[in-house]
């Protein structure tokens, strides 16, 4: 009971959870990123009255795809996050032995 209420152990639990989330984020950064958007351009009044659609405000559909071509950087970030998670887990396992 005393160990469960220890603030040092609770802090380590939060650090482990943060390390898990960092590892998940590092993994998700290596995925492609998709984007969809809509744009609107406000144009002035028609200057060339003989041109079709002159002066009409266009609406634009946008699509984007970002490919993570620097995969080695993302893999290194994943390895670093995993190592940090292992370190925090290891520290938590042995922390009760150092508590007064």
PDB file of C-alpha atoms in Angstrom:
ATOM      1  CA  UNK A   1       0.000   0.000   0.000  1.00  0.00           C
ATOM      2  CA  UNK A   2       2.794   2.415   0.880  1.00  0.00           C
ATOM      3  CA  UNK A   3       4.602   1.622  -2.354  1.00  0.00           C
ATOM      4  CA  UNK A   4       1.456   2.241  -4.425  1.00  0.00           C
ATOM      5  CA  UNK A   5       1.013   5.700  -2.890  1.00  0.00           C
ATOM      6  CA  UNK A   6       4.652   6.639  -3.313  1.00  0.00           C
ATOM      7  CA  UNK A   7       4.959   9.788  -5.463  1.00  0.00           C
ATOM      8  CA  UNK A   8       8.247   8.591  -6.972  1.00  0.00           C
ATOM      9  CA  UNK A   9       6.596   5.427  -8.274  1.00  0.00           C
ATOM     10  CA  UNK A  10       3.606   7.356  -9.546  1.00  0.00           C
ATOM     11  CA  UNK A  11       5.954   9.752 -11.356  1.00  0.00           C
ATOM     12  CA  UNK A  12       7.756   6.803 -12.944  1.00  0.00           C
ATOM     13  CA  UNK A  13       4.413   5.383 -14.101  1.00  0.00           C
ATOM     14  CA  UNK A  14       3.652   8.692 -15.812  1.00  0.00           C
ATOM     15  CA  UNK A  15       7.106   8.712 -17.409  1.00  0.00           C
ATOM     16  CA  UNK A  16       6.546   5.186 -18.732  1.00  0.00           C
ATOM     17  CA  UNK A  17       3.198   6.225 -20.194  1.00  0.00           C
ATOM     18  CA  UNK A  18       4.856   9.255 -21.812  1.00  0.00           C
ATOM     19  CA  UNK A  19       7.577   7.003 -23.273  1.00  0.00           C
ATOM     20  CA  UNK A  20       4.898   4.679 -24.691  1.00  0.00           C
ATOM     21  CA  UNK A  21       3.147   7.615 -26.322  1.00  0.00           C
ATOM     22  CA  UNK A  22       6.455   8.897 -27.720  1.00  0.00           C
ATOM     23  CA  UNK A  23       7.104   5.487 -29.256  1.00  0.00           C
ATOM     24  CA  UNK A  24       3.621   5.420 -30.835  1.00  0.00           C
ATOM     25  CA  UNK A  25       4.107   8.929 -32.219  1.00  0.00           C
ATOM     26  CA  UNK A  26       7.517   8.050 -33.676  1.00  0.00           C
ATOM     27  CA  UNK A  27       5.955   5.066 -35.440  1.00  0.00           C
ATOM     28  CA  UNK A  28       3.062   7.113 -36.821  1.00  0.00           C
ATOM     29  CA  UNK A  29       5.423   9.762 -38.200  1.00  0.00           C
ATOM     30  CA  UNK A  30       6.725   7.159 -40.654  1.00  0.00           C
ATOM     31  CA  UNK A  31       3.271   6.790 -42.245  1.00  0.00           C
ATOM     32  CA  UNK A  32       2.217   8.744 -45.339  1.00  0.00           C
ATOM     33  CA  UNK A  33       0.208  11.880 -44.631  1.00  0.00           C
ATOM     34  CA  UNK A  34      -2.932  12.655 -46.624  1.00  0.00           C
ATOM     35  CA  UNK A  35      -4.596  16.034 -46.864  1.00  0.00           C
ATOM     36  CA  UNK A  36      -7.822  17.351 -48.327  1.00  0.00           C
ATOM     37  CA  UNK A  37      -8.800  20.993 -48.539  1.00  0.00           C
ATOM     38  CA  UNK A  38     -11.019  23.542 -50.167  1.00  0.00           C
ATOM     39  CA  UNK A  39      -9.902  27.007 -51.187  1.00  0.00           C
ATOM     40  CA  UNK A  40     -11.669  30.138 -52.279  1.00  0.00           C
ATOM     41  CA  UNK A  41     -10.182  33.034 -54.228  1.00  0.00           C
ATOM     42  CA  UNK A  42     -11.907  36.388 -53.997  1.00  0.00           C
ATOM     43  CA  UNK A  43     -11.487  38.087 -57.361  1.00  0.00           C
ATOM     44  CA  UNK A  44     -12.381  41.610 -58.359  1.00  0.00           C
ATOM     45  CA  UNK A  45     -15.186  42.607 -60.680  1.00  0.00           C
ATOM     46  CA  UNK A  46     -15.019  41.474 -64.286  1.00  0.00           C
ATOM     47  CA  UNK A  47     -12.507  43.479 -66.278  1.00  0.00           C
ATOM     48  CA  UNK A  48     -12.869  41.591 -69.527  1.00  0.00           C
ATOM     49  CA  UNK A  49     -16.583  41.303 -70.051  1.00  0.00           C
ATOM     50  CA  UNK A  50     -16.130  39.225 -73.196  1.00  0.00           C
ATOM     51  CA  UNK A  51     -14.414  36.360 -71.310  1.00  0.00           C
ATOM     52  CA  UNK A  52     -16.597  33.603 -69.883  1.00  0.00           C
ATOM     53  CA  UNK A  53     -16.599  33.407 -66.062  1.00  0.00           C
ATOM     54  CA  UNK A  54     -14.569  36.615 -65.773  1.00  0.00           C
ATOM     55  CA  UNK A  55     -14.964  38.056 -62.286  1.00  0.00           C
ATOM     56  CA  UNK A  56     -16.391  34.869 -60.775  1.00  0.00           C
ATOM     57  CA  UNK A  57     -14.757  33.736 -57.559  1.00  0.00           C
ATOM     58  CA  UNK A  58     -13.234  30.266 -58.052  1.00  0.00           C
ATOM     59  CA  UNK A  59     -13.519  27.472 -55.522  1.00  0.00           C
ATOM     60  CA  UNK A  60     -10.545  25.120 -55.501  1.00  0.00           C
ATOM     61  CA  UNK A  61     -10.335  21.508 -54.316  1.00  0.00           C
ATOM     62  CA  UNK A  62      -6.919  20.478 -52.989  1.00  0.00           C
ATOM     63  CA  UNK A  63      -5.426  17.071 -52.308  1.00  0.00           C
ATOM     64  CA  UNK A  64      -1.988  16.380 -50.893  1.00  0.00           C
ATOM     65  CA  UNK A  65       0.124  13.347 -50.118  1.00  0.00           C
ATOM     66  CA  UNK A  66       3.318  13.537 -48.100  1.00  0.00           C
ATOM     67  CA  UNK A  67       5.593  10.520 -48.327  1.00  0.00           C
ATOM     68  CA  UNK A  68       8.197   9.979 -45.604  1.00  0.00           C
ATOM     69  CA  UNK A  69      11.258   9.487 -47.793  1.00  0.00           C
ATOM     70  CA  UNK A  70      13.679   9.854 -44.875  1.00  0.00           C
ATOM     71  CA  UNK A  71      12.690   6.489 -43.385  1.00  0.00           C
ATOM     72  CA  UNK A  72      16.036   6.012 -41.635  1.00  0.00           C
ATOM     73  CA  UNK A  73      15.442   9.116 -39.502  1.00  0.00           C
ATOM     74  CA  UNK A  74      12.020   7.853 -38.477  1.00  0.00           C
ATOM     75  CA  UNK A  75      13.371   4.400 -37.663  1.00  0.00           C
ATOM     76  CA  UNK A  76      16.089   5.954 -35.519  1.00  0.00           C
ATOM     77  CA  UNK A  77      13.449   7.955 -33.633  1.00  0.00           C
ATOM     78  CA  UNK A  78      11.470   4.747 -33.084  1.00  0.00           C
ATOM     79  CA  UNK A  79      14.533   2.941 -31.741  1.00  0.00           C
ATOM     80  CA  UNK A  80      15.328   5.846 -29.446  1.00  0.00           C
ATOM     81  CA  UNK A  81      11.761   5.956 -28.106  1.00  0.00           C
ATOM     82  CA  UNK A  82      11.759   2.190 -27.544  1.00  0.00           C
ATOM     83  CA  UNK A  83      15.093   2.375 -25.704  1.00  0.00           C
ATOM     84  CA  UNK A  84      13.740   5.153 -23.517  1.00  0.00           C
ATOM     85  CA  UNK A  85      10.670   3.034 -22.720  1.00  0.00           C
ATOM     86  CA  UNK A  86      12.860   0.074 -21.757  1.00  0.00           C
ATOM     87  CA  UNK A  87      15.037   2.296 -19.582  1.00  0.00           C
ATOM     88  CA  UNK A  88      12.048   3.761 -17.723  1.00  0.00           C
ATOM     89  CA  UNK A  89      10.534   0.300 -17.241  1.00  0.00           C
ATOM     90  CA  UNK A  90      13.836  -1.003 -15.888  1.00  0.00           C
ATOM     91  CA  UNK A  91      14.167   1.941 -13.501  1.00  0.00           C
ATOM     92  CA  UNK A  92      10.636   1.352 -12.234  1.00  0.00           C
ATOM     93  CA  UNK A  93      11.322  -2.319 -11.589  1.00  0.00           C
ATOM     94  CA  UNK A  94      14.231  -1.523  -9.286  1.00  0.00           C
ATOM     95  CA  UNK A  95      12.990   1.722  -7.720  1.00  0.00           C
ATOM     96  CA  UNK A  96      11.155   0.012  -4.801  1.00  0.00           C
ATOM     97  CA  UNK A  97      14.493  -1.412  -3.625  1.00  0.00           C
ATOM     98  CA  UNK A  98      15.895   2.090  -3.230  1.00  0.00           C
ATOM     99  CA  UNK A  99      12.908   3.556  -1.412  1.00  0.00           C
ATOM    100  CA  UNK A 100      13.267   4.180   2.312  1.00  0.00           C
TER     101      UNK A 100
END
